[in-house]
Coordinates of N, CA and C in Angstrom, one line a residue:
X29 N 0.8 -1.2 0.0 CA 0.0 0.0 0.0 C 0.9 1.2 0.0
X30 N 1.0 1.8 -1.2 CA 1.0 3.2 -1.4 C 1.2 4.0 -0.1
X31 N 1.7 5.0 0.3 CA 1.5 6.0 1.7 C 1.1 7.4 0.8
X32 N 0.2 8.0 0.7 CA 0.2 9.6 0.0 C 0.6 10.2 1.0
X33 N 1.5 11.2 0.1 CA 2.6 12.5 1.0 C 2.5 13.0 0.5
X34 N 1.9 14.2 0.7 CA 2.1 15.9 0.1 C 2.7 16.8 0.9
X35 N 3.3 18.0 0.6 CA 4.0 18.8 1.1 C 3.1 20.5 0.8
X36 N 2.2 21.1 1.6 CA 2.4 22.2 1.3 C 2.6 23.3 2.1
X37 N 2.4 24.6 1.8 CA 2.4 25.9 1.9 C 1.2 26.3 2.8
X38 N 0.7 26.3 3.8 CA -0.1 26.9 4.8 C -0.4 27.6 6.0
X39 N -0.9 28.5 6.1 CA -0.7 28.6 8.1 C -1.4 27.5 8.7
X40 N -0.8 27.1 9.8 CA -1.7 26.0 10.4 C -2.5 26.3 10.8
X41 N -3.5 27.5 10.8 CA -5.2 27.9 10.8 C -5.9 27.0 10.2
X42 N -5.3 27.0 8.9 CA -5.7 25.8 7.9 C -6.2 24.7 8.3
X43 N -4.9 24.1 9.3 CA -5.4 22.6 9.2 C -6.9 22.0 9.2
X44 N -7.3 22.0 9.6 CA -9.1 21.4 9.9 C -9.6 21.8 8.2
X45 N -9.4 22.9 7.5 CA -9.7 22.8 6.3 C -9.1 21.9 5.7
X46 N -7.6 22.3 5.7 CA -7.0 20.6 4.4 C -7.2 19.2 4.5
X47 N -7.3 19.6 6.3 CA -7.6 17.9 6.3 C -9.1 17.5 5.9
X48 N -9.9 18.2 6.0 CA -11.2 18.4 5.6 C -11.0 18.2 3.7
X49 N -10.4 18.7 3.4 CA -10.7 18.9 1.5 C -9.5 18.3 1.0
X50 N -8.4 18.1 1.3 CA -7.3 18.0 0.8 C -7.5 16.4 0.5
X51 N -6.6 16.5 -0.8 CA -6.1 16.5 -1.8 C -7.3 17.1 -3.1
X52 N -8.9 17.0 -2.7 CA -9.7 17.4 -3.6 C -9.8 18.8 -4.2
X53 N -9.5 19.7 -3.1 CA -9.5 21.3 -3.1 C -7.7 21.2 -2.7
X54 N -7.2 22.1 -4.3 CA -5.9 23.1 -4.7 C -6.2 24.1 -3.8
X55 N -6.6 24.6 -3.0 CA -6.3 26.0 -2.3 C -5.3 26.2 -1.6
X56 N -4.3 25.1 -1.4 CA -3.2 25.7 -0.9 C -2.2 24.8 -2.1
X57 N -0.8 26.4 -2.0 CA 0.1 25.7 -2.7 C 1.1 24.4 -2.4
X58 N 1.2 23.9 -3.4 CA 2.0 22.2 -2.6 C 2.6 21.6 -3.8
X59 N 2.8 20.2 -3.3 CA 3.6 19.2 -3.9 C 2.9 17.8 -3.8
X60 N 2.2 16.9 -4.6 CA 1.7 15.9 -4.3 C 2.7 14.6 -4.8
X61 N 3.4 13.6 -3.6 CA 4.0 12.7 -4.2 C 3.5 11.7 -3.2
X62 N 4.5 10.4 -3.1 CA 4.0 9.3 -2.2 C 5.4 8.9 -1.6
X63 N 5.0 8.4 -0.4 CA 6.0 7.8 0.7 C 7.0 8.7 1.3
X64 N 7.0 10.1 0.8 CA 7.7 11.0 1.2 C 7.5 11.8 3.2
X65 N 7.9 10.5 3.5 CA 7.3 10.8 5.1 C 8.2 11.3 5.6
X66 N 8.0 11.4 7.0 CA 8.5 12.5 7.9 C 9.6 11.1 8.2
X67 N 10.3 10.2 7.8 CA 11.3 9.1 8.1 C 12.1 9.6 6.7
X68 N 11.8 10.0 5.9 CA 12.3 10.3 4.2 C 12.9 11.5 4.7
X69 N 11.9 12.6 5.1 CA 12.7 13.9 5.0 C 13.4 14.1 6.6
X70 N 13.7 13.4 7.6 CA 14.6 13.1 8.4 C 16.2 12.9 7.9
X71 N 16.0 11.9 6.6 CA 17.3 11.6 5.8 C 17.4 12.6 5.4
X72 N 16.5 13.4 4.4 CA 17.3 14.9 3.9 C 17.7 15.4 4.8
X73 N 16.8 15.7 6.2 CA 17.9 16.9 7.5 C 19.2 16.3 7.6
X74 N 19.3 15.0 7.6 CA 21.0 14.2 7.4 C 21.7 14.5 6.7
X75 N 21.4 14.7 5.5 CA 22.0 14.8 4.2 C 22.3 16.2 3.9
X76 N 21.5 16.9 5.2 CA 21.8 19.0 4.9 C 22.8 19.1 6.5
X77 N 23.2 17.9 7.4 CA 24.2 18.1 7.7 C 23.4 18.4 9.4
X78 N 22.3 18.3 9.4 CA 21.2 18.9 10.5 C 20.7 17.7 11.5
X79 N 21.5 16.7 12.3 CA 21.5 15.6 13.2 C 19.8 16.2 14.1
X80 N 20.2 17.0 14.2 CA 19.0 17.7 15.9 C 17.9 18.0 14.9
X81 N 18.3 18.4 14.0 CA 16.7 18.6 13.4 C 16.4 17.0 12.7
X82 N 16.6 16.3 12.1 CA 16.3 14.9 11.5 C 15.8 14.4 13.0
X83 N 16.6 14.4 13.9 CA 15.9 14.0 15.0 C 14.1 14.3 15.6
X84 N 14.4 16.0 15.2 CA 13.2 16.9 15.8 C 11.9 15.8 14.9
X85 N 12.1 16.2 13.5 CA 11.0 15.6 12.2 C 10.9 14.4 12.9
X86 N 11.3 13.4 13.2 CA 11.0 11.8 12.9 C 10.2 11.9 14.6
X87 N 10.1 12.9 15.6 CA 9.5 12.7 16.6 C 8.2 13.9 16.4
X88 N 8.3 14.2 15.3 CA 6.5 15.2 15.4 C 5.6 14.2 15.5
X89 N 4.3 14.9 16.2 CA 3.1 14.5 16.4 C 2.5 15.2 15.5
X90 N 0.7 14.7 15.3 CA 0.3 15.1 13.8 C -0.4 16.9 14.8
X91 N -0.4 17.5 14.2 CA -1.3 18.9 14.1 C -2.4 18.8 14.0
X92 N -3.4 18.0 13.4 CA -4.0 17.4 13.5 C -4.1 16.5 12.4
X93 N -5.8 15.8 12.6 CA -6.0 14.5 12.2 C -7.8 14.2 11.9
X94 N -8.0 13.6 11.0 CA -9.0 12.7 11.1 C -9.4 11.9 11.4
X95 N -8.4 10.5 11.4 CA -9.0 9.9 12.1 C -7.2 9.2 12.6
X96 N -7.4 9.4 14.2 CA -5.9 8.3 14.7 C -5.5 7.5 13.8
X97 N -6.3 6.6 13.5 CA -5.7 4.9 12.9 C -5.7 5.0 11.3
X98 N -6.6 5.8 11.0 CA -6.4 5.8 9.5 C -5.9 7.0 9.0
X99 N -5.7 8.4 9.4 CA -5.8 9.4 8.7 C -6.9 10.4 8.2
X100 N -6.5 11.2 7.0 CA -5.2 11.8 7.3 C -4.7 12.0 8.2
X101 N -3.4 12.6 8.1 CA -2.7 12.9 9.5 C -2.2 14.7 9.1
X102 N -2.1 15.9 9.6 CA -1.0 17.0 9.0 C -0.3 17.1 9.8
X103 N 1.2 17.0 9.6 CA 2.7 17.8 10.2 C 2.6 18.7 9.9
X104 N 3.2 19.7 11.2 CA 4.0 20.9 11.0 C 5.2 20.6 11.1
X105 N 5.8 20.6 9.5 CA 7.5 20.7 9.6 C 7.8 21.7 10.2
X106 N 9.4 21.7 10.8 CA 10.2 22.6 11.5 C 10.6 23.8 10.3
X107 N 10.4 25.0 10.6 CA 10.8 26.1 10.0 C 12.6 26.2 9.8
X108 N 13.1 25.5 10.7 CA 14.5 24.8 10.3 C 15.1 24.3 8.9
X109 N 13.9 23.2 8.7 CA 14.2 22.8 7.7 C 13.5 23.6 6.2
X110 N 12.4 24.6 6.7 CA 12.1 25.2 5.3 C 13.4 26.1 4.9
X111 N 14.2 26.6 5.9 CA 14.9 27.8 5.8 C 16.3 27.0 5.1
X112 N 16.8 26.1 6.0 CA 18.0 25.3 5.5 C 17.8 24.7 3.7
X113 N 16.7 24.7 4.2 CA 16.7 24.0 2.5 C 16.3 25.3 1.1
X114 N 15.2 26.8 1.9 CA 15.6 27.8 0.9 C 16.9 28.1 1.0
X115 N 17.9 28.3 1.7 CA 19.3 28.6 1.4 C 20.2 28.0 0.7
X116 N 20.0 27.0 0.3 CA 20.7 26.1 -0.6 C 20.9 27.2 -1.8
X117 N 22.3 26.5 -2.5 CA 23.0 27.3 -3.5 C 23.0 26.2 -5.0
X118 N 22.6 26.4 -6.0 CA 22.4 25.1 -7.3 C 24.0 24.8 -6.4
X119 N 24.7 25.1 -6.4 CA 26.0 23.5 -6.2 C 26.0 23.2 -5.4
X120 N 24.9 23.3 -4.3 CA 25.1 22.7 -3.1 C 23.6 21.4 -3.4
X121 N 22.7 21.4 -4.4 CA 21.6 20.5 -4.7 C 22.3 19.1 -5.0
X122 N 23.2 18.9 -5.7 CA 23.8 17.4 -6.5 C 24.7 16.8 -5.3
X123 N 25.2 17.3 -4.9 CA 25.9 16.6 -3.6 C 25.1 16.2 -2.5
X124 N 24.0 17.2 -2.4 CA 23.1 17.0 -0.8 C 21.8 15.5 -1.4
X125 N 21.7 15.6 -2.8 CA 20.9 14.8 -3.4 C 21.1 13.2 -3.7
X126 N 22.4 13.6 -3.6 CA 23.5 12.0 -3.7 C 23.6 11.3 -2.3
X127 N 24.1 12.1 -1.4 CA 24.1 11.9 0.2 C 22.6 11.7 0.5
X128 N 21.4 12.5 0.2 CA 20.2 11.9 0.6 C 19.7 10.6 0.2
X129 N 19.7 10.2 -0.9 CA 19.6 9.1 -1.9 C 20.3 8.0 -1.0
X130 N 21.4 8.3 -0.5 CA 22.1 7.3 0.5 C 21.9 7.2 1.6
X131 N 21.2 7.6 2.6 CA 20.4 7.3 3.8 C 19.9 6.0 3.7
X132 N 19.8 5.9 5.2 CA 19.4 4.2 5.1 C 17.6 4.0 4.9
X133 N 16.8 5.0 4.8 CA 15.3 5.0 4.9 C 15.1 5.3 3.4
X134 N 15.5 6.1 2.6 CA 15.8 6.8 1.4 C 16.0 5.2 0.5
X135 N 17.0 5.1 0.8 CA 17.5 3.8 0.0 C 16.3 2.5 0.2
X136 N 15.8 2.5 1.7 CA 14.6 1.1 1.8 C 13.9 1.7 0.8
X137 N 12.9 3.0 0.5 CA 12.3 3.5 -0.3 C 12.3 3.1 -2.0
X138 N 13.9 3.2 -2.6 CA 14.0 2.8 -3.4 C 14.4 4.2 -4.4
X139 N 14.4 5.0 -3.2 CA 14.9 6.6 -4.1 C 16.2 6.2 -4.8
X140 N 16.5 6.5 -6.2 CA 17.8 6.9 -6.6 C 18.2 8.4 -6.3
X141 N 19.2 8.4 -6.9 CA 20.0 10.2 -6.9 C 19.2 11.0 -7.7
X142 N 18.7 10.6 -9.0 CA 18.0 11.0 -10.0 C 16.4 11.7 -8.8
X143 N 16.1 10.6 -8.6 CA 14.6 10.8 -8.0 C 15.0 12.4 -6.9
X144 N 16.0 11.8 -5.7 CA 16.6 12.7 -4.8 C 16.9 14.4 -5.3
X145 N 17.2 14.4 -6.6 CA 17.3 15.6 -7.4 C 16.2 16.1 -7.7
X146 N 15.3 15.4 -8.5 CA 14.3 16.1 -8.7 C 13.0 16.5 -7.3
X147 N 13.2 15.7 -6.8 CA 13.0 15.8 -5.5 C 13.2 17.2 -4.7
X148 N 14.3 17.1 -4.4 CA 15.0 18.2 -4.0 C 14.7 19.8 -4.2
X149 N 14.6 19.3 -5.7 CA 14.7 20.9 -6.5 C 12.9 21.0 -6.0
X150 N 12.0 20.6 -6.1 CA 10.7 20.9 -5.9 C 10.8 21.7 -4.7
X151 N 11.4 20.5 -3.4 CA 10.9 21.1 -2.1 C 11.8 22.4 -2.0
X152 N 12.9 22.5 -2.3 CA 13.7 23.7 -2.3 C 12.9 24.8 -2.8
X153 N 11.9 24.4 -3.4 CA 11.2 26.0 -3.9 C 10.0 25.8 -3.3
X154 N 9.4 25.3 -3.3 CA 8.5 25.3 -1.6 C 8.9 26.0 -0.5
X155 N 10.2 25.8 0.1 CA 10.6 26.6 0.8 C 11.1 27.5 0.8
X156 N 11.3 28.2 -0.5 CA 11.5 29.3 -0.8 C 10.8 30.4 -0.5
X157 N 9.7 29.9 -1.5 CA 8.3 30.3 -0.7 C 7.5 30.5 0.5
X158 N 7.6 29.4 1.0 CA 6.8 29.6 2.3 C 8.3 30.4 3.1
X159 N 9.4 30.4 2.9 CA 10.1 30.8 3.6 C 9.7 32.9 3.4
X160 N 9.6 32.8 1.9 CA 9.5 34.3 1.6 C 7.7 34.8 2.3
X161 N 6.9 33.8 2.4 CA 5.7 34.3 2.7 C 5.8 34.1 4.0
X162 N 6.4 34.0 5.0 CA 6.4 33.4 6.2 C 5.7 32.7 6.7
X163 N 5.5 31.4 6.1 CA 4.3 30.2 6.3 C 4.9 29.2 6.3
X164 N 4.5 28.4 7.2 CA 5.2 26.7 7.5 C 4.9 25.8 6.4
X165 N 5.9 25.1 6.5 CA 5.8 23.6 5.2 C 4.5 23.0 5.8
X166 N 3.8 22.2 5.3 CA 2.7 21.2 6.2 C 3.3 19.9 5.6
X167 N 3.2 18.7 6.1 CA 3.3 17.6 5.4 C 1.9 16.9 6.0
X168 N 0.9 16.3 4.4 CA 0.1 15.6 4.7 C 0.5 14.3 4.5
X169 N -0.3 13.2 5.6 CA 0.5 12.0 4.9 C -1.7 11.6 5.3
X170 N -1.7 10.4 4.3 CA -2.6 9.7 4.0 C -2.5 8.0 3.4
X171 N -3.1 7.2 4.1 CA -3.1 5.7 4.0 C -3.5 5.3 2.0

């Protein structure tokens, strides 16, 4: 079974709305992929060099929820990692993308380098964004 992960752009006022409409209602900006969980993007905080923050991600609780056992679930990522990741420089994406790709959760996944880049470059501008709008990453995850 599939895990749906999206990544977007919200204040967490929101939540109760996206978790309510989301994925059906676009009203917030985002990223729709799969298995990209809060264990995936732990390996990027690894891979951007950030031990305490990979740590912080892989121990969030949901923001809220639908339902406990099934979902949805919404994270509030760390504004840590929206910022560390808008600051990135293009020659710093191919290195950080090859090191993520090699994580040990990344690799169960079945990410290559290739995936890890394109990857990358998305959330990097997600965070760009929300970094320039001053609004937190959300991560939805769904069964």
């Amino acid at each position: 079974m599939a895990v749906l992960t999206d990544i977007l752009i919200a204040p967490t006022q929101d939540a109760p709305a996206i978790i309510a409409n989301w994925p059906g209602a676009k009203n917030w900006p985002g990223m729709q992929t799969s298995g990209l969980d809060a264990l995936v993007l732990s390996d990027l905080a690894e891979a951007l060099g950030q031990s305490a923050l990979a740590i912080a991600i892989e121990e969030l609780d949901p923001h809220s929820l639908k339902d406990e056992a099934n979902g949805p679930w919404l994270y509030v990522l760390p504004n840590d990692l929206r910022d560390h990741l808008a600051n990135l420089k293009a020659d710093d994406l191919g290195p950080i993308a090859r090191t993520w790709s090699q994580q040990e959760e990344a690799m169960a996944r079945g990410m290559t380098e290739d995936d890890a880049a394109r990857l990358l470059l998305q959330i990097q501008s997600l965070a760009t964004t929300a970094r320039d709008d001053q609004k937190p990453m959300l991560l939805w995850v769904s069964l």
